[in-house]
C-alpha positions as CSV (number, residue, x, y, z in Angstrom):
1,M,95.1,97.6,65.5
2,K,92.1,95.6,66.7
3,R,92.3,93.3,63.6
4,R,96.1,92.7,64.2
5,T,95.4,91.9,67.8
6,Q,92.7,89.4,66.9
7,I,95.0,87.7,64.4
8,R,97.8,87.5,67.0
9,F,95.6,85.8,69.5
10,A,94.1,83.5,66.8
11,C,97.6,82.4,65.7
12,A,98.7,81.8,69.3
13,A,95.6,79.8,70.0
14,T,96.2,77.7,66.9
15,L,99.8,77.0,67.9
16,V,98.8,76.0,71.5
17,S,96.0,73.8,70.2
18,A,98.4,72.0,67.9
19,L,100.7,71.2,70.8
20,M,98.0,70.0,73.2
21,I,98.0,66.4,74.4
22,A,94.5,65.1,74.2
23,A,92.8,65.3,77.5
24,E,91.9,61.9,78.9
25,P,88.6,61.3,80.7
26,V,88.6,62.7,84.2
27,S,87.4,60.9,87.3
28,A,85.5,62.8,90.0
29,S,88.6,62.6,92.3
30,G,91.0,63.5,89.5
31,T,93.6,61.0,90.9
32,N,94.3,59.5,87.4
33,V,95.2,62.9,85.8
34,F,98.4,64.7,85.3
35,R,98.8,67.4,82.7
36,V,102.3,67.8,81.3
37,V,102.5,71.3,79.8
38,S,104.6,72.0,76.7
39,A,107.4,74.5,76.8
40,H,107.4,75.0,73.0
41,L,106.0,78.6,73.0
42,E,107.6,79.6,76.3
43,P,110.9,77.6,76.4
44,P,112.5,76.4,79.6
45,V,115.1,78.7,81.1
46,P,118.6,77.1,81.7
47,G,120.1,77.3,85.1
48,R,120.6,75.4,88.3
49,F,116.9,74.8,88.9
50,A,114.9,72.0,87.3
51,P,111.1,71.6,87.5
52,T,111.2,69.0,90.4
53,W,110.7,69.4,94.1
54,D,114.1,68.0,94.7
55,S,115.8,70.6,92.6
56,L,113.7,73.5,94.1
57,R,115.1,72.6,97.5
58,Q,118.3,74.4,96.4
59,Y,116.4,77.6,96.9
60,Q,117.9,80.3,99.1
61,C,115.8,83.2,100.3
62,P,117.7,86.4,99.3
63,E,119.0,88.7,102.1
64,W,117.1,91.7,100.8
65,F,113.8,90.0,101.5
66,K,114.9,89.0,105.0
67,D,115.7,92.7,105.7
68,A,112.7,94.2,103.9
69,K,110.0,93.2,106.4
70,F,107.2,95.2,105.0
71,G,105.4,95.4,101.6
72,I,102.2,96.9,100.3
73,W,99.8,95.3,97.9
74,A,97.4,96.7,95.4
75,H,94.9,93.8,95.2
76,W,93.1,95.7,92.4
77,G,91.3,94.5,89.3
78,A,88.0,94.5,87.5
79,Q,86.1,93.1,90.6
80,C,86.7,96.5,92.3
81,E,84.5,98.2,89.7
82,P,81.2,97.7,91.6
83,E,83.0,98.4,94.9
84,Q,81.0,95.6,96.6
85,G,83.8,93.6,98.2
86,D,85.5,90.3,97.7
87,W,84.9,87.8,94.9
88,Y,82.3,89.8,93.1
89,A,82.8,87.8,89.9
90,R,81.7,84.6,91.7
91,F,79.2,85.9,94.2
92,M,77.3,87.9,91.6
93,Y,76.1,84.5,90.2
94,W,75.0,83.1,93.6
95,T,71.3,84.0,93.9
96,N,71.3,84.1,97.7
97,S,74.3,86.6,98.0
98,A,74.3,90.3,98.6
99,Q,76.4,90.8,95.5
100,Y,73.7,89.1,93.4
101,K,71.0,91.4,94.7
102,F,73.2,94.4,94.1
103,H,73.9,93.2,90.6
104,L,70.2,92.8,89.8
105,E,69.5,96.4,91.1
106,H,72.4,98.1,89.3
107,Y,73.1,96.0,86.2
108,G,70.2,93.6,85.7
109,S,70.3,89.8,85.4
110,P,73.7,88.2,85.1
111,K,72.3,86.3,82.1
112,D,72.2,89.6,80.2
113,F,75.0,91.5,82.0
114,G,77.6,89.2,83.2
115,F,81.1,89.8,84.6
116,K,82.5,90.2,81.1
117,D,80.2,93.4,81.0
118,V,81.4,94.6,84.4
119,I,85.0,94.5,83.0
120,H,83.8,96.6,80.1
121,E,82.5,99.3,82.6
122,W,85.9,99.5,84.4
123,K,87.9,102.5,83.3
124,A,90.5,103.1,86.1
125,Q,90.3,106.8,85.0
126,N,92.1,108.4,88.0
127,W,94.9,105.9,88.5
128,D,98.2,107.5,89.3
129,P,100.7,104.8,90.3
130,D,103.5,107.3,90.9
131,K,101.5,109.1,93.5
132,L,100.5,105.9,95.3
133,L,104.0,104.4,95.3
134,A,105.5,107.6,96.6
135,L,103.0,107.4,99.5
136,Y,103.8,103.7,100.1
137,K,107.5,104.4,100.1
138,R,107.0,107.1,102.8
139,A,105.0,104.5,104.9
140,G,108.1,102.3,105.0
141,A,107.2,99.7,102.3
142,Q,110.3,98.0,100.9
143,Y,108.5,96.0,98.2
144,F,105.2,96.4,96.3
145,M,102.9,93.7,95.0
146,A,100.4,94.2,92.1
147,L,97.5,92.0,91.2
148,A,98.4,90.5,87.8
149,N,95.1,88.5,87.6
150,H,92.6,87.1,90.0
151,H,90.3,84.1,90.0
152,D,88.2,86.1,87.5
153,N,90.8,85.2,84.8
154,F,91.3,88.7,83.6
155,D,94.9,89.8,82.9
156,N,96.0,93.3,84.0
157,W,98.7,93.6,81.4
158,D,99.3,93.3,77.6
159,S,98.9,89.6,77.8
160,K,100.1,87.6,74.8
161,Y,97.8,84.6,75.5
162,Q,94.7,86.2,77.1
163,P,92.7,88.5,74.9
164,W,90.6,89.5,78.0
165,N,93.2,91.9,79.3
166,S,93.4,95.4,80.5
167,T,95.0,96.8,77.4
168,Q,92.2,95.5,75.2
169,I,89.1,95.8,77.4
170,G,88.1,98.2,80.3
171,P,90.9,100.5,81.2
172,H,92.9,100.0,78.0
173,K,96.0,100.4,80.1
174,D,99.0,98.2,80.9
175,L,98.4,98.2,84.6
176,I,101.3,95.9,85.6
177,G,103.6,97.9,83.4
178,G,102.6,101.1,85.1
179,W,102.9,99.6,88.6
180,A,106.3,98.1,87.8
181,A,107.7,101.4,86.5
182,A,106.4,103.4,89.5
183,A,107.7,100.9,92.1
184,R,111.2,100.9,90.6
185,K,111.2,104.6,90.4
186,Q,110.8,104.6,94.2
187,G,113.5,102.0,94.6
188,L,111.1,99.2,95.7
189,H,111.3,95.6,94.8
190,F,108.4,94.7,92.5
191,G,106.1,91.7,92.7
192,V,103.1,90.3,91.0
193,S,100.3,88.1,92.5
194,V,98.8,85.4,90.2
195,H,95.5,83.8,91.2
196,A,94.0,82.6,87.9
197,A,94.8,78.9,88.2
198,H,91.4,78.4,89.9
199,A,89.1,80.2,87.4
200,W,88.1,76.8,86.0
201,M,86.0,75.8,89.1
202,W,85.7,79.3,90.7
203,Y,83.5,80.6,87.8
204,E,81.2,77.5,87.8
205,P,78.2,79.4,89.2
206,A,78.2,81.4,86.0
207,Q,77.2,78.3,84.0
208,D,73.6,79.1,85.0
209,F,73.9,82.6,83.5
210,D,76.3,83.8,80.8
211,G,79.1,81.4,81.6
212,N,78.5,79.2,78.6
213,L,78.4,81.9,75.9
214,T,80.8,81.4,73.0
215,R,82.4,83.6,70.4
216,A,79.4,83.1,68.1
217,D,77.0,84.7,70.6
218,G,78.8,88.0,70.4
219,K,77.8,89.0,66.9
220,G,76.8,92.6,66.9
221,K,77.6,93.1,70.6
222,W,80.4,95.1,72.2
223,W,82.5,92.0,72.6
224,D,82.1,90.8,69.0
225,G,85.2,88.8,68.1
226,L,86.0,87.8,71.7
227,D,85.3,84.4,73.1
228,P,83.8,84.5,76.6
229,Q,85.2,81.0,77.2
230,D,88.7,82.5,77.2
231,L,87.5,84.4,80.3
232,Y,85.0,82.0,82.0
233,A,86.5,78.6,81.0
234,Q,83.2,76.9,81.6
235,S,82.8,74.5,78.7
236,H,83.0,71.5,81.1
237,P,80.8,69.6,83.5
238,P,80.7,71.4,86.9
239,S,82.4,70.1,90.0
240,L,80.5,67.7,92.3
241,N,78.2,69.6,94.7
242,C,79.3,73.0,93.3
243,K,75.8,74.4,93.8
244,N,75.5,73.4,97.4
245,A,75.8,75.9,100.2
246,N,79.2,74.6,101.3
247,W,80.6,75.5,97.8
248,Y,79.9,79.2,98.4
249,Y,83.6,79.1,99.3
250,P,84.9,76.2,97.2
251,P,87.7,73.8,98.4
252,W,91.1,74.8,97.1
253,E,92.5,71.3,96.6
254,W,92.3,69.8,93.1
255,V,92.2,66.2,94.3
256,G,89.9,64.5,96.7
257,K,87.2,67.2,97.0
258,G,85.1,66.4,93.9
259,V,86.6,69.4,91.9
260,S,86.3,69.2,88.2
261,I,89.8,68.8,86.8
262,P,91.0,71.3,84.2
263,D,91.8,70.1,80.8
264,Q,95.1,70.2,79.0
265,A,94.5,73.4,77.1
266,Y,93.6,75.2,80.4
267,C,96.8,74.1,82.1
268,Q,98.9,75.0,79.1
269,R,97.4,78.4,78.7
270,F,98.0,79.2,82.4
271,Y,101.7,78.2,82.1
272,N,102.1,80.3,78.9
273,R,100.4,83.4,80.3
274,T,102.4,83.3,83.5
275,M,105.7,82.9,81.7
276,D,104.8,85.8,79.5
277,L,104.1,87.9,82.6
278,I,107.5,87.0,84.1
279,Q,109.5,87.6,81.0
280,R,107.9,91.0,80.3
281,Y,108.0,92.6,83.8
282,H,111.0,90.9,85.6
283,P,109.3,90.6,89.0
284,D,111.4,90.2,92.1
285,L,108.5,88.4,93.9
286,I,105.7,86.2,92.7
287,Y,102.7,85.4,94.9
288,F,100.8,82.3,93.9
289,D,97.4,82.0,95.5
290,D,97.5,78.3,95.5
291,M,98.1,75.3,97.7
292,E,101.8,74.5,97.2
293,L,102.2,75.5,93.5
294,P,99.6,76.3,90.8
295,L,97.7,73.3,89.5
296,W,99.7,70.9,91.6
297,P,99.3,67.9,91.8
298,I,97.3,67.6,88.5
299,S,100.0,69.3,86.4
300,D,103.7,70.2,86.3
301,A,102.9,73.8,85.2
302,G,103.7,75.2,88.7
303,L,107.0,73.3,88.9
304,K,108.1,74.6,85.6
305,L,107.1,78.2,86.4
306,A,109.0,78.1,89.7
307,A,112.2,76.7,88.1
308,N,112.0,79.2,85.3
309,F,111.5,82.1,87.6
310,Y,114.4,81.2,89.8
311,N,116.7,80.7,86.8
312,L,115.6,84.0,85.2
313,H,116.0,85.9,88.4
314,N,119.6,84.6,88.7
315,Q,120.2,85.8,85.2
316,W,118.8,89.2,85.9
317,H,120.5,89.8,89.3
318,G,123.3,87.4,89.8
319,T,123.4,83.8,91.1
320,N,123.1,84.9,94.7
321,D,119.5,86.2,94.2
322,D,116.9,83.5,93.5
323,G,114.1,86.0,93.9
324,V,111.0,85.3,96.1
325,L,108.2,82.9,95.3
326,F,105.4,82.4,97.7
327,G,103.4,79.3,98.3
328,K,100.7,78.2,100.8
329,A,100.0,75.1,102.9
330,L,103.5,73.8,102.2
331,S,104.5,70.4,103.6
332,P,107.8,70.1,105.5
333,S,109.5,68.7,102.4
334,E,108.2,71.6,100.3
335,R,109.0,74.3,102.8
336,P,112.6,74.8,101.7
337,C,111.5,75.3,98.1
338,M,110.0,78.7,98.4
339,V,108.8,81.3,101.0
340,P,105.6,80.2,102.7
341,D,102.8,82.7,102.8
342,L,100.4,82.6,105.8
343,E,97.2,84.4,104.8
344,R,96.0,86.5,107.8
345,K,97.9,84.2,110.3
346,A,101.0,84.3,112.4
347,P,103.0,81.4,113.8
348,N,103.1,81.1,117.6
349,G,107.0,81.0,117.7
350,I,110.1,82.0,115.8
351,E,110.3,80.3,112.4
352,P,113.7,78.9,111.4
353,L,113.3,80.2,107.8
354,P,111.7,83.5,106.6
355,F,108.0,83.6,105.9
356,Q,105.4,86.2,105.0
357,S,101.9,86.8,106.2
358,D,99.5,88.9,104.2
359,T,96.4,90.7,105.3
360,C,94.2,93.7,104.3
361,I,92.9,96.7,106.1
362,G,89.5,96.0,104.6
363,G,88.3,93.4,102.1
364,W,90.6,92.1,99.4
365,H,88.5,93.9,96.8
366,Y,87.3,97.4,97.5
367,D,84.1,97.5,99.6
368,R,82.3,100.8,99.9
369,A,80.3,99.6,102.9
370,L,83.5,99.2,104.9
371,Y,84.3,102.8,104.3
372,D,80.8,103.9,105.2
373,R,80.9,102.1,108.6
374,N,84.5,102.9,109.5
375,G,85.4,99.3,109.2
376,Y,89.1,99.5,108.3
377,T,91.8,98.0,110.5
378,T,93.5,100.9,112.3
379,A,97.2,101.9,111.8
380,P,98.2,100.9,115.4
381,T,96.8,97.4,114.8
382,V,98.6,97.1,111.5
383,I,101.9,98.1,113.3
384,Q,101.2,95.5,116.0
385,M,100.8,92.8,113.4
386,L,104.1,93.9,111.7
387,C,106.0,93.9,115.0
388,D,104.7,90.5,115.9
389,L,105.6,89.0,112.6
390,V,109.1,90.5,112.5
391,S,109.8,89.2,116.0
392,K,109.1,85.7,114.6
393,N,111.3,86.0,111.4
394,G,108.4,87.1,109.2
395,N,107.4,89.9,106.8
396,L,104.0,91.6,106.4
397,L,102.4,92.2,103.1
398,L,99.6,94.7,103.6
399,S,96.8,95.2,101.1
400,I,95.4,98.7,100.7
401,P,92.1,98.4,98.8
402,V,92.0,100.5,95.6
403,R,88.7,102.0,94.3
404,A,87.4,101.4,90.8
405,D,88.9,104.6,89.5
406,G,92.4,103.7,90.7
407,T,92.6,105.9,93.8
408,I,92.5,105.1,97.6
409,D,90.0,106.8,99.8
410,D,90.7,109.5,102.4
411,K,90.4,107.1,105.4
412,E,92.9,104.7,103.8
413,Q,95.2,107.6,103.1
414,E,95.1,108.5,106.8
415,I,96.0,105.0,107.8
416,V,98.9,104.8,105.4
417,E,100.2,108.2,106.6
418,A,99.9,107.1,110.2
419,I,102.0,104.0,109.5
420,G,104.6,106.3,107.9
421,D,104.6,108.6,111.0
422,W,105.3,105.6,113.2
423,M,108.0,104.4,110.9
424,A,109.7,107.8,110.9
425,V,110.4,107.3,114.6
426,N,110.7,103.6,115.0
427,R,111.8,102.0,111.7
428,E,115.2,100.9,113.2
429,C,113.5,98.2,115.3
430,I,112.0,96.7,112.1
431,F,114.3,96.8,109.1
432,N,117.6,95.0,108.9
433,T,116.8,93.2,112.2
434,K,116.6,89.6,113.2
435,P,114.6,87.7,115.9
436,W,116.0,87.4,119.4
437,K,116.1,84.2,121.5
438,V,112.4,84.5,122.2
439,F,109.9,86.4,120.1
440,G,108.2,88.0,123.1
441,E,106.0,87.7,126.1
442,G,102.5,88.6,127.4
443,P,99.0,87.3,127.2
444,A,98.8,87.0,123.4
445,A,102.0,84.9,123.4
446,K,100.4,82.4,125.9
447,D,96.9,82.1,124.2
448,P,96.1,78.3,124.6
449,K,94.0,78.3,121.5
450,A,96.7,79.8,119.3
451,L,99.3,77.5,120.8
452,A,97.2,74.5,120.1
453,Q,96.6,75.5,116.5
454,G,100.2,76.6,115.8
455,F,98.9,79.9,114.4
456,A,97.0,82.9,115.6
457,W,95.0,85.4,113.7
458,L,96.9,88.6,113.0
459,G,96.2,91.5,115.4
460,A,94.2,89.5,117.9
461,G,93.9,91.3,121.2
462,F,97.4,92.8,121.7
463,T,97.7,95.1,124.8
464,A,100.5,97.0,126.7
465,S,101.2,93.7,128.4
466,D,102.4,92.2,125.2
467,V,106.1,92.7,124.3
468,R,107.9,91.7,121.1
469,F,111.7,91.5,120.6
470,T,114.0,92.2,117.7
471,Q,117.7,92.8,117.6
472,T,120.3,94.3,115.3
473,K,122.3,91.8,113.3
474,D,125.4,92.3,115.4
475,G,123.5,91.7,118.6
476,K,124.6,95.0,120.2
477,V,121.1,96.4,120.4
478,L,117.9,94.7,121.6
479,Y,114.5,96.3,120.9
480,A,111.6,95.7,123.3
481,I,108.4,96.6,121.5
482,V,105.5,97.3,123.8
483,L,102.4,96.7,121.7
484,G,100.1,99.0,123.6
485,A,100.4,102.3,125.5
486,P,101.8,101.5,129.0
487,A,99.8,103.1,131.8
488,E,102.5,102.2,134.4
489,S,106.0,100.9,134.6
490,V,106.8,98.3,132.0
491,R,107.9,94.9,133.4
492,I,109.7,92.6,131.0
493,E,110.2,89.2,132.6
494,S,112.3,87.8,129.8
495,L,114.9,90.3,130.6
496,G,115.1,89.6,134.4
497,D,118.2,88.0,135.8
498,A,116.3,84.7,136.6
499,A,115.3,84.2,133.0
500,G,119.0,83.9,132.0
501,L,118.4,85.0,128.4
502,L,120.6,88.1,128.4
503,D,124.2,87.2,127.5
504,Q,125.3,90.8,127.9
505,P,124.2,93.3,130.5
506,V,122.0,96.2,129.6
507,R,124.0,99.5,129.5
508,Q,121.2,102.0,128.7
509,V,117.5,102.1,127.7
510,Q,116.1,104.7,125.4
511,M,112.5,105.1,124.2
512,L,112.6,105.8,120.5
513,G,111.2,109.3,119.9
514,G,111.5,110.2,123.6
515,G,115.1,109.9,124.9
516,M,116.6,108.0,127.8
517,V,114.4,106.4,130.5
518,A,115.0,105.2,134.0
519,W,115.2,101.4,134.5
520,R,116.3,98.8,136.9
521,Q,116.9,95.1,136.6
522,T,115.7,92.6,139.2
523,A,115.7,88.9,139.4
524,D,112.1,88.8,138.1
525,A,112.2,91.4,135.3
526,L,113.7,94.5,133.7
527,V,111.5,97.3,134.9
528,I,111.3,100.5,132.8
529,S,109.7,103.5,134.5
530,Q,106.7,104.9,132.8
531,P,107.9,107.7,130.5
532,E,106.6,111.1,131.4
533,K,105.3,111.6,127.8
534,L,104.5,108.7,125.5
535,P,104.9,108.9,121.8
536,Q,101.7,109.9,119.9
537,N,101.6,106.5,118.1
538,C,101.8,103.0,119.5
539,P,103.5,100.5,119.8
540,V,106.1,102.0,122.0
541,V,109.7,100.9,121.3
542,F,112.5,100.7,123.9
543,K,116.0,100.5,122.6
544,L,118.3,98.5,124.9
545,V,122.0,99.0,124.3
546,L,123.9,96.0,125.5
547,E,127.4,95.9,126.9
548,K,129.9,93.1,126.2
549,R,131.2,91.2,129.2
550,G,134.4,92.9,130.4
551,Q,133.7,96.2,128.6
552,Y,134.3,99.4,130.6
């Protein structure tokens, strides 16, 4: 089996090499470079989308995503093996980092025990995707996202073009296949997140350690027959200033920041790998951790992937479902081409088109220290984030960090269960709703700093004075979501007569989970008497049934 696998990868590599366009010299800025990838091994998919920005503007976000509102993410890969937090595969090579010191103490020098060896240690021995997805479904998740690969360039599936993958090394399991089956068993839409476009520059600190090893160096070692360059991709001059302190977190733009530009083979392989992933697992959602699209503007790989995904999704589900593709830092002209993702941010107003914000209750990769110091984001804060985003026409994708062995810890379990408890009472104010005329009111809505920037950090300082609105699609019910526990009567100025926002009078007010409540409407506000007993979990949701004019 091992010999057949090696032959398969060798043949694929030979075919790819034969198709490569010779890489021209690259300037420091990269402005004279554009890599056109070949579709010979992964042919273009016919359909109404072509790999151009103009064609991608035909995109229509599907209704199921607009209604879904809440997804959960397993941002889980080999970097969780040490349980030392984010970006371990980069920071373990930075000599002034905590991860480097940990690595020396636990594994030895990265020259002798690099990230390739960390992958070898990872077993995922207690992973039970069915158990986790059943828990996430109970918590209200409508879609699930799994990490297909990270900037560490390791593929979590039976990858046709990357021999460093989870079926050949480490767990020896098809992780994406397992996640996909479990999600669909629960009736959830399934997505994959793809981050590997940046491995080229992200791994550059490894060049001082084991990052320049080749296949020949593996003779007699556990990785005999594998080429570390398939993982590290470091047979190139490093980026300008890559070893300076400000490159601890490198710039994400390929052009204008002194980043070393990937060669043709790297761009081609990324395209082939990602098309293989899409064709094998039929995702409903794809999260690209890139500015705009992967490798843009130095390659057309991202444009071709986007067009092919949309056309494939139309084939799988019908022409009215283009699927969901996420991009970051989109320009106004790119905004209609996909769903924008706002990492850990929220807009300060209602967005005209759907969007997603993603965040995590801890670090993106599992961090044992956060568990030890009780550093997780609480369930009420997560729910506040969700309500704020939904009121602005957005969705929340929440990452629950997964331990090396494939389980979540007891504190994470409690948080997820608490979210589920709130959803059991209040889910009607979230799912299948739409924004109202204004998203809300209160101190957080008037934060001058957030208003100036256009965005605010998720979960920043919400109190019982902050209210968010959602409504049913027919407009007959308005939900006023009080983000904290009210200690007195609730005054909602947006619903006072003077505000002039209510087209229909309020007929009755009910607290979800608590029955009818007393209320009165004045010129200044709708005043809801403090309930005798508040629900156990916040936020508190008031359901306002509206009455059509002339109705008796």
